[in-house]
């Protein structure tokens, strides 16, 4: 089969590799129908994720049709079309029993992490994929939800919802700010709407992106490079700051922006993947009763979000900006890597 193989920092190739085979009785093999590229894949290609070694097939999102099932699989069958979660859950370890699938201890991720596709094992940017712990890690694609919409459920919608909105504890009437209007920030904006906030302020350096955020439910847009960006945000509150600030970029400056605009007793929910330490001015902050949260997505709300997408209650199709065939994945990476110019959000690769 063909697959997108990581060759070391800055290098990748679409090339022939052996077909995957069942290795454990809980595995299935799927033929990919649609997959996509994540910002995290770009981090890997920069060499920021050293656990990914040359030879690894990238990708952790997508929808496929089952072609083979392991001996222990009883609730899935050949021909079923399934959404692959970016988190693989054994369903048996102590973390899985708590619903913290992101830290699944299953044998495959010996390091104790549920994100293994395109990281610790071969991923989804391929014609076929071996899916471990299939019964506890995939979701049947309901009628009416297309494979490309299914791709939005593998990672970004659960990430924005669980690590942004739920950890941020958004409630009716809240004023919410989301820093970063890439796919993950937009997913936080879209799912925040499910909880009835009074305002959702999108903040990004790119005015195109903050304007586009209105399609996902943002009520206000602020350009983060404006000198008075903070005054603009405070003017949209009662002057005291936002109830919930969601960080969806992953650099120290944007975490600080969230701390700067949150009101006493508010929440800062960090979603961004950080590569550098962030300074925390506890000498000033200790008195402010702020809750700060962070984490890796569990995809424990994937099934709920899937129902909302199936009922057209979330603007899932608005995330899809470009479509390619799987064989044109090198071109798709180029378009996705130049998102500011190309306005790329999710680029879909159809088999
Ligand atoms: N916690 C998790 O489980 C999890 C899962 C998936 C992705 N992530 C992370 O979420 C983050 C966002 O992902 P994405 O795919 O949307 O990324 P992205 O790169 O597509 O989007 C980031 C956005 O932030 C904006 N931005 C950059 N610097 C800014 C600044 N100083 N002020 C305001 N805006 C700024 C950019 O213009 C861009 O629109 C990444 O760090 C990604 O790795 C986390
Ligand atoms: Zn991802
Ligand atoms: Zn587990």
CSV table of C-alpha atoms and ligand atoms in Angstrom, one decimal:
chain,number,residue,atom,x,y,z
A,1,UNK,CA,0.0,0.0,0.0
A,2,UNK,CA,1.0,3.7,-0.2
A,3,UNK,CA,1.4,5.8,3.0
A,4,UNK,CA,2.9,9.2,4.1
A,5,UNK,CA,6.1,8.3,5.9
A,6,UNK,CA,8.1,10.5,8.3
A,7,UNK,CA,11.7,10.5,7.3
A,8,UNK,CA,13.2,12.7,10.0
A,9,UNK,CA,12.9,16.5,10.6
A,10,UNK,CA,11.7,18.3,7.5
A,11,UNK,CA,11.4,15.1,5.4
A,12,UNK,CA,8.4,13.0,4.4
A,13,UNK,CA,7.5,10.9,1.4
A,14,UNK,CA,4.4,9.2,-0.1
A,15,UNK,CA,5.7,5.7,-0.8
A,16,UNK,CA,5.1,2.0,-0.9
A,17,UNK,CA,5.1,0.2,2.5
A,18,UNK,CA,3.9,-3.2,3.6
A,19,UNK,CA,0.2,-3.6,4.3
A,20,UNK,CA,-0.7,-3.6,8.0
A,21,UNK,CA,-1.7,-7.0,9.5
A,22,UNK,CA,-3.6,-8.0,12.6
A,23,UNK,CA,-1.1,-8.2,15.5
A,24,UNK,CA,-3.5,-8.6,18.5
A,25,UNK,CA,-6.9,-10.2,18.7
A,26,UNK,CA,-8.4,-6.8,19.6
A,27,UNK,CA,-7.2,-5.2,16.4
A,28,UNK,CA,-9.0,-4.4,13.2
A,29,UNK,CA,-7.7,-3.4,9.8
A,30,UNK,CA,-9.5,-0.5,8.0
A,31,UNK,CA,-9.2,0.8,4.5
A,32,UNK,CA,-9.2,4.6,4.9
A,33,UNK,CA,-12.0,6.5,3.2
A,34,UNK,CA,-11.0,9.9,4.3
A,35,UNK,CA,-8.2,11.4,6.5
A,36,UNK,CA,-6.8,14.8,7.2
A,37,UNK,CA,-3.7,16.7,8.5
A,38,UNK,CA,-3.4,18.2,12.0
A,39,UNK,CA,-1.2,21.1,13.2
A,40,UNK,CA,0.4,18.4,15.4
A,41,UNK,CA,1.7,16.7,12.2
A,42,UNK,CA,3.4,19.9,11.3
A,43,UNK,CA,5.0,20.0,14.8
A,44,UNK,CA,6.2,16.4,14.2
A,45,UNK,CA,7.7,17.4,10.8
A,46,UNK,CA,9.6,20.2,12.5
A,47,UNK,CA,11.2,17.6,14.8
A,48,UNK,CA,9.3,18.9,17.9
A,49,UNK,CA,8.0,15.4,18.9
A,50,UNK,CA,11.1,13.3,19.3
A,51,UNK,CA,9.1,10.2,20.2
A,52,UNK,CA,8.1,10.0,16.5
A,53,UNK,CA,11.0,8.2,14.7
A,54,UNK,CA,11.9,8.0,11.0
A,55,UNK,CA,9.8,5.4,9.2
A,56,UNK,CA,6.6,6.2,11.1
A,57,UNK,CA,3.4,6.7,9.0
A,58,UNK,CA,1.8,10.0,10.2
A,59,UNK,CA,-1.8,10.9,10.9
A,60,UNK,CA,-4.3,10.4,13.8
A,61,UNK,CA,-7.6,11.3,12.2
A,62,UNK,CA,-10.0,9.8,9.7
A,63,UNK,CA,-12.8,7.4,8.8
A,64,UNK,CA,-12.3,3.9,7.3
A,65,UNK,CA,-14.1,0.8,6.3
A,66,UNK,CA,-13.3,-2.4,8.2
A,67,UNK,CA,-11.6,-5.1,6.0
A,68,UNK,CA,-10.4,-7.5,8.7
A,69,UNK,CA,-11.2,-8.1,12.4
A,70,UNK,CA,-9.2,-9.8,15.1
A,71,UNK,CA,-10.4,-12.9,16.9
A,72,UNK,CA,-11.6,-11.1,20.0
A,73,UNK,CA,-13.7,-8.5,18.1
A,74,UNK,CA,-17.4,-9.3,18.4
A,75,UNK,CA,-19.2,-5.9,18.1
A,76,UNK,CA,-17.7,-4.8,14.8
A,77,UNK,CA,-17.8,-6.5,11.4
A,78,UNK,CA,-16.1,-6.4,8.0
A,79,UNK,CA,-17.8,-3.6,6.0
A,80,UNK,CA,-18.6,-1.3,8.9
A,81,UNK,CA,-17.5,2.3,8.4
A,82,UNK,CA,-16.0,3.8,11.5
A,83,UNK,CA,-14.5,7.0,12.8
A,84,UNK,CA,-11.1,6.5,14.3
A,85,UNK,CA,-10.5,8.4,17.6
A,86,UNK,CA,-7.0,10.1,17.8
A,87,UNK,CA,-6.9,8.4,21.3
A,88,UNK,CA,-6.7,4.6,21.5
A,89,UNK,CA,-8.2,3.2,24.7
A,90,UNK,CA,-7.7,-0.3,25.9
A,91,UNK,CA,-10.8,0.0,28.0
A,92,UNK,CA,-9.3,-2.0,30.8
A,93,UNK,CA,-6.5,-0.1,32.5
A,94,UNK,CA,-7.0,2.2,35.5
A,95,UNK,CA,-7.0,5.4,33.5
A,96,UNK,CA,-9.5,4.0,31.0
A,97,UNK,CA,-11.8,3.0,33.9
A,98,UNK,CA,-11.8,6.6,35.1
A,99,UNK,CA,-12.6,7.8,31.5
A,100,UNK,CA,-9.1,9.4,31.2
A,101,UNK,CA,-8.4,7.6,27.9
A,102,UNK,CA,-5.6,10.1,27.0
A,103,UNK,CA,-3.4,8.3,29.6
A,104,UNK,CA,-4.4,4.7,28.6
A,105,UNK,CA,-1.7,2.4,29.8
A,106,UNK,CA,-2.4,-0.3,27.1
A,107,UNK,CA,0.5,-2.4,25.9
A,108,UNK,CA,0.9,-0.5,22.6
A,109,UNK,CA,1.6,2.8,24.2
A,110,UNK,CA,4.1,1.4,26.7
A,111,UNK,CA,4.9,5.0,27.6
A,112,UNK,CA,1.4,5.4,29.0
A,113,UNK,CA,-0.3,7.7,26.5
A,114,UNK,CA,-3.5,7.2,24.5
A,115,UNK,CA,-2.3,9.2,21.5
A,116,UNK,CA,-0.4,6.5,19.6
A,117,UNK,CA,-1.5,6.8,15.9
A,118,UNK,CA,1.1,8.6,13.9
A,119,UNK,CA,3.1,8.9,17.1
A,120,UNK,CA,4.1,5.5,18.6
A,121,UNK,CA,2.5,3.3,16.0
A,122,UNK,CA,1.7,3.8,12.3
A,123,UNK,CA,-1.1,6.3,11.6
A,124,UNK,CA,-4.0,7.1,9.3
A,125,UNK,CA,-2.4,8.9,6.4
A,126,UNK,CA,-2.3,5.6,4.5
A,127,UNK,CA,-4.4,3.4,2.3
A,128,UNK,CA,-4.8,0.8,5.2
A,129,UNK,CA,-4.4,1.2,9.0
A,130,UNK,CA,-4.2,-1.3,11.9
A,131,UNK,CA,-6.5,0.0,14.6
A,132,UNK,CA,-5.6,-1.4,18.1
A,133,UNK,CA,-8.3,-1.8,20.9
A,134,UNK,CA,-10.8,-1.3,18.1
A,135,UNK,CA,-14.0,-2.0,20.1
A,136,UNK,CA,-13.2,0.7,22.7
A,137,UNK,CA,-11.6,3.2,20.2
A,138,UNK,CA,-13.8,3.5,17.1
A,139,UNK,CA,-17.4,4.9,16.5
A,140,UNK,CA,-19.7,3.6,13.8
A,141,UNK,CA,-20.3,6.4,11.3
A,142,UNK,CA,-24.1,7.0,11.3
A,143,UNK,CA,-26.1,7.4,8.1
A,144,UNK,CA,-26.1,11.1,7.0
A,145,UNK,CA,-22.6,11.8,8.4
A,146,UNK,CA,-20.1,11.7,5.5
A,147,UNK,CA,-16.6,10.4,6.0
A,148,UNK,CA,-15.2,13.9,5.7
A,149,UNK,CA,-17.4,15.2,8.5
A,150,UNK,CA,-16.3,12.2,10.5
A,151,UNK,CA,-12.7,13.4,10.2
A,152,UNK,CA,-13.6,16.5,12.2
A,153,UNK,CA,-14.7,14.2,15.1
A,154,UNK,CA,-11.4,12.3,15.4
A,155,UNK,CA,-9.6,15.1,17.2
A,156,UNK,CA,-10.5,18.8,16.8
A,157,UNK,CA,-14.1,18.9,17.9
A,158,UNK,CA,-13.5,16.7,21.0
A,159,UNK,CA,-10.3,18.7,21.8
A,160,UNK,CA,-12.0,22.1,21.6
A,161,UNK,CA,-15.0,20.8,23.6
A,162,UNK,CA,-13.2,18.8,26.3
A,163,UNK,CA,-10.0,20.7,27.0
A,164,UNK,CA,-11.4,24.2,26.1
A,165,UNK,CA,-15.1,24.3,26.9
A,166,UNK,CA,-15.6,21.6,29.5
A,167,UNK,CA,-12.3,22.2,31.4
A,168,UNK,CA,-13.1,26.0,31.1
A,169,UNK,CA,-16.5,25.2,32.8
A,170,UNK,CA,-18.4,27.5,30.5
A,171,UNK,CA,-22.0,28.2,31.7
A,172,UNK,CA,-25.0,30.1,30.5
A,173,UNK,CA,-24.4,33.9,30.3
A,174,UNK,CA,-20.6,33.7,30.5
A,175,UNK,CA,-18.3,35.9,28.4
A,176,UNK,CA,-15.8,33.7,26.7
A,177,UNK,CA,-12.6,34.6,24.9
A,178,UNK,CA,-10.8,32.1,22.6
A,179,UNK,CA,-7.2,33.0,21.7
A,180,UNK,CA,-6.3,31.4,18.4
A,181,UNK,CA,-8.7,30.8,15.6
A,182,UNK,CA,-7.2,27.8,13.9
A,183,UNK,CA,-9.2,24.5,13.7
A,184,UNK,CA,-8.9,23.8,17.4
A,185,UNK,CA,-9.8,27.4,18.5
A,186,UNK,CA,-12.8,27.3,16.1
A,187,UNK,CA,-13.8,23.9,17.5
A,188,UNK,CA,-13.8,25.5,21.0
A,189,UNK,CA,-15.9,28.4,19.7
A,190,UNK,CA,-18.4,26.0,18.0
A,191,UNK,CA,-18.9,23.8,21.0
A,192,UNK,CA,-18.9,26.7,23.5
A,193,UNK,CA,-22.2,27.7,21.9
A,194,UNK,CA,-23.8,24.5,23.3
A,195,UNK,CA,-23.6,25.9,26.8
A,196,UNK,CA,-25.2,29.3,26.2
A,197,UNK,CA,-22.5,31.9,26.8
A,198,UNK,CA,-23.6,35.5,26.2
A,199,UNK,CA,-20.5,36.4,24.1
A,200,UNK,CA,-17.8,34.5,22.4
A,201,UNK,CA,-14.8,36.7,21.5
A,202,UNK,CA,-12.4,35.3,18.9
A,203,UNK,CA,-8.8,36.7,19.2
A,204,UNK,CA,-6.2,36.0,16.5
A,205,UNK,CA,-3.4,37.8,14.7
A,206,UNK,CA,-5.1,37.1,11.4
A,207,UNK,CA,-8.2,39.2,10.9
A,208,UNK,CA,-9.4,36.8,8.2
A,209,UNK,CA,-9.5,34.1,10.8
A,210,UNK,CA,-11.4,36.1,13.5
A,211,UNK,CA,-14.0,37.1,10.9
A,212,UNK,CA,-14.3,33.5,9.8
A,213,UNK,CA,-14.8,32.6,13.5
A,214,UNK,CA,-18.3,34.2,13.3
A,215,UNK,CA,-19.4,31.3,11.1
A,216,UNK,CA,-18.6,29.1,14.1
A,217,UNK,CA,-20.5,31.2,16.6
A,218,UNK,CA,-18.1,33.9,17.7
A,219,UNK,CA,-20.0,37.1,18.5
A,220,UNK,CA,-17.0,39.5,18.4
A,221,UNK,CA,-13.6,39.5,16.8
A,222,UNK,CA,-10.4,41.2,18.2
A,223,UNK,CA,-7.1,41.3,16.4
A,224,UNK,CA,-4.4,40.3,18.9
A,225,UNK,CA,-1.7,42.5,17.4
A,226,UNK,CA,-3.8,45.7,17.9
A,227,UNK,CA,-2.1,47.9,20.6
A,228,UNK,CA,-5.4,48.2,22.5
A,229,UNK,CA,-6.5,44.6,22.1
A,230,UNK,CA,-6.9,44.1,25.8
A,231,UNK,CA,-9.0,47.3,26.2
A,232,UNK,CA,-11.1,46.0,23.2
A,233,UNK,CA,-11.8,42.7,25.1
A,234,UNK,CA,-12.5,44.4,28.4
A,235,UNK,CA,-15.0,46.7,26.7
A,236,UNK,CA,-16.9,43.6,25.7
A,237,UNK,CA,-17.2,42.6,29.4
A,238,UNK,CA,-18.5,44.5,32.4
A,239,UNK,CA,-15.0,45.8,32.6
A,240,UNK,CA,-13.8,43.1,35.0
A,241,UNK,CA,-12.6,40.6,32.4
A,242,UNK,CA,-13.9,37.4,30.7
A,243,UNK,CA,-15.3,34.5,32.7
A,244,UNK,CA,-13.4,31.9,30.6
A,245,UNK,CA,-10.3,32.4,28.5
A,246,UNK,CA,-9.3,29.5,26.2
A,247,UNK,CA,-5.7,29.3,24.9
A,248,UNK,CA,-5.6,27.5,21.5
A,249,UNK,CA,-2.2,28.5,20.1
A,250,UNK,CA,0.6,27.0,22.3
A,251,UNK,CA,3.1,29.8,22.9
A,252,UNK,CA,3.9,31.7,26.1
A,253,UNK,CA,2.5,35.0,24.8
A,254,UNK,CA,-1.0,33.7,24.2
A,255,UNK,CA,-1.1,32.0,27.6
A,256,UNK,CA,-0.2,35.4,29.1
A,257,UNK,CA,-3.0,37.0,27.1
A,258,UNK,CA,-5.5,34.6,28.7
A,259,UNK,CA,-4.2,35.5,32.2
A,260,UNK,CA,-4.4,39.2,31.3
A,261,UNK,CA,-8.1,39.1,30.4
A,262,UNK,CA,-9.6,36.6,32.8
A,263,UNK,CA,-11.6,38.1,35.7
A,264,UNK,CA,-11.1,37.1,39.3
A,265,UNK,CA,-12.7,33.7,39.9
A,266,UNK,CA,-12.7,33.0,36.2
A,267,UNK,CA,-11.2,30.0,34.3
A,268,UNK,CA,-8.1,29.8,32.0
A,269,UNK,CA,-8.3,26.6,29.9
A,270,UNK,CA,-5.1,25.9,28.1
A,271,UNK,CA,-5.5,23.7,25.0
A,272,UNK,CA,-2.3,24.6,23.1
A,273,UNK,CA,0.7,22.2,22.9
A,274,UNK,CA,3.6,24.2,24.4
A,275,UNK,CA,7.2,23.7,23.5
A,276,UNK,CA,8.6,26.1,26.0
A,277,UNK,CA,8.1,26.9,29.7
A,278,UNK,CA,5.5,29.6,30.6
A,279,UNK,CA,6.1,32.0,33.4
A,280,UNK,CA,3.3,32.2,36.0
A,281,UNK,CA,3.3,35.4,38.2
A,282,UNK,CA,1.9,33.6,41.2
A,283,UNK,CA,3.0,36.6,43.4
A,284,UNK,CA,0.2,38.6,41.7
A,285,UNK,CA,-2.2,35.7,40.7
A,286,UNK,CA,-2.5,33.9,44.0
A,287,UNK,CA,-5.2,36.3,45.2
A,288,UNK,CA,-7.3,36.1,42.1
A,289,UNK,CA,-9.2,32.8,42.6
A,290,UNK,CA,-8.5,31.8,39.0
A,291,UNK,CA,-8.8,28.1,38.0
A,292,UNK,CA,-6.2,27.0,35.4
A,293,UNK,CA,-6.6,23.7,33.5
A,294,UNK,CA,-4.7,21.9,30.7
A,295,UNK,CA,-4.6,18.4,29.2
A,296,UNK,CA,-4.6,16.0,26.3
A,297,UNK,CA,-8.0,15.3,24.7
A,298,UNK,CA,-9.7,12.1,26.0
A,299,UNK,CA,-12.3,11.9,23.1
A,300,UNK,CA,-14.8,10.8,25.8
A,301,UNK,CA,-17.3,13.2,24.3
A,302,UNK,CA,-16.8,12.0,20.7
A,303,UNK,CA,-20.1,10.0,20.7
A,304,UNK,CA,-22.1,13.0,22.0
A,305,UNK,CA,-20.5,15.4,19.5
A,306,UNK,CA,-21.2,12.9,16.7
A,307,UNK,CA,-24.9,13.0,17.6
A,308,UNK,CA,-24.9,16.8,17.5
A,309,UNK,CA,-23.1,16.7,14.0
A,310,UNK,CA,-25.6,14.1,12.8
A,311,UNK,CA,-28.5,16.5,13.8
A,312,UNK,CA,-26.7,19.4,12.2
A,313,UNK,CA,-26.3,21.2,15.6
A,314,UNK,CA,-22.6,21.9,15.0
A,315,UNK,CA,-21.1,23.6,12.0
A,316,UNK,CA,-18.9,20.6,11.1
A,317,UNK,CA,-18.8,21.2,7.4
A,318,UNK,CA,-17.5,24.8,7.9
A,319,UNK,CA,-14.2,23.3,9.0
A,320,UNK,CA,-13.5,21.8,5.6
A,321,UNK,CA,-11.6,24.2,3.5
A,322,UNK,CA,-9.9,22.0,0.9
A,323,UNK,CA,-10.3,18.5,-0.6
A,324,UNK,CA,-7.6,16.3,-2.3
A,325,UNK,CA,-7.3,12.7,-3.2
A,326,UNK,CA,-5.1,10.7,-0.8
A,327,UNK,CA,-2.5,10.3,-3.5
A,328,UNK,CA,-2.1,14.1,-3.6
A,329,UNK,CA,-1.2,14.3,0.1
A,330,UNK,CA,2.2,16.0,-0.5
A,331,UNK,CA,0.4,18.9,-2.2
A,332,UNK,CA,-2.2,18.9,0.7
A,333,UNK,CA,0.6,19.3,3.2
A,334,UNK,CA,2.0,22.3,1.3
A,335,UNK,CA,-1.5,24.0,1.3
A,336,UNK,CA,-2.1,23.2,5.0
A,337,UNK,CA,1.4,24.4,5.9
A,338,UNK,CA,0.7,27.8,4.3
A,339,UNK,CA,-2.6,28.2,6.1
A,340,UNK,CA,-2.3,32.0,6.5
A,341,UNK,CA,-2.1,32.4,2.7
A,342,UNK,CA,-4.3,29.6,1.6
A,343,UNK,CA,-7.0,30.0,4.3
A,344,UNK,CA,-6.7,26.3,5.0
A,345,UNK,CA,-8.6,24.9,8.0
A,346,UNK,CA,-9.1,21.1,7.6
A,347,UNK,CA,-7.8,19.7,4.3
A,348,UNK,CA,-9.6,16.4,3.6
A,349,UNK,CA,-7.9,13.6,1.7
A,350,UNK,CA,-10.4,11.3,0.1
A,351,UNK,CA,-9.3,7.7,-0.9
B,1,LIG,N1,-4.5,19.5,24.1
B,1,LIG,C1,-4.8,18.7,23.1
B,1,LIG,O1,-5.2,17.6,23.3
B,1,LIG,C2,-4.6,19.2,21.7
B,1,LIG,C3,-5.1,18.4,20.6
B,1,LIG,C4,-4.9,18.9,19.3
B,1,LIG,C5,-4.2,20.1,19.1
B,1,LIG,N2,-3.7,20.8,20.2
B,1,LIG,C6,-3.0,22.1,20.0
B,1,LIG,O2,-3.9,23.2,19.9
B,1,LIG,C7,-3.3,24.3,19.3
B,1,LIG,C8,-4.1,24.9,18.2
B,1,LIG,O3,-4.2,23.9,17.1
B,1,LIG,P1,-4.6,24.4,15.7
B,1,LIG,O4,-4.5,23.2,14.8
B,1,LIG,O5,-5.9,25.2,15.7
B,1,LIG,O6,-3.4,25.4,15.3
B,1,LIG,P2,-3.1,26.5,14.2
B,1,LIG,O7,-1.7,26.7,14.1
B,1,LIG,O8,-3.9,26.1,13.0
B,1,LIG,O9,-3.9,27.8,14.8
B,1,LIG,C9,-3.3,28.6,15.7
B,1,LIG,C10,-3.9,30.0,15.4
B,1,LIG,O10,-3.3,30.9,16.4
B,1,LIG,C11,-3.0,32.1,15.8
B,1,LIG,N3,-2.0,32.8,16.6
B,1,LIG,C12,-0.6,32.6,16.6
B,1,LIG,N4,0.0,33.4,17.4
B,1,LIG,C13,-0.9,34.2,18.0
B,1,LIG,C14,-0.9,35.3,18.9
B,1,LIG,N5,0.2,35.7,19.4
B,1,LIG,N6,-2.1,35.9,19.3
B,1,LIG,C15,-3.3,35.4,18.7
B,1,LIG,N7,-3.3,34.4,17.8
B,1,LIG,C16,-2.2,33.8,17.5
B,1,LIG,C17,-2.6,31.8,14.4
B,1,LIG,O11,-2.8,32.9,13.5
B,1,LIG,C18,-3.6,30.6,14.1
B,1,LIG,O12,-4.8,31.1,13.5
B,1,LIG,C19,-1.9,23.7,18.9
B,1,LIG,O13,-0.9,24.1,19.8
B,1,LIG,C20,-2.1,22.2,18.8
B,1,LIG,O14,-0.9,21.5,18.9
B,1,LIG,C21,-3.9,20.4,21.5
B,2,LIG,ZN1,-4.4,16.4,16.1
B,3,LIG,ZN1,-6.5,1.8,28.9
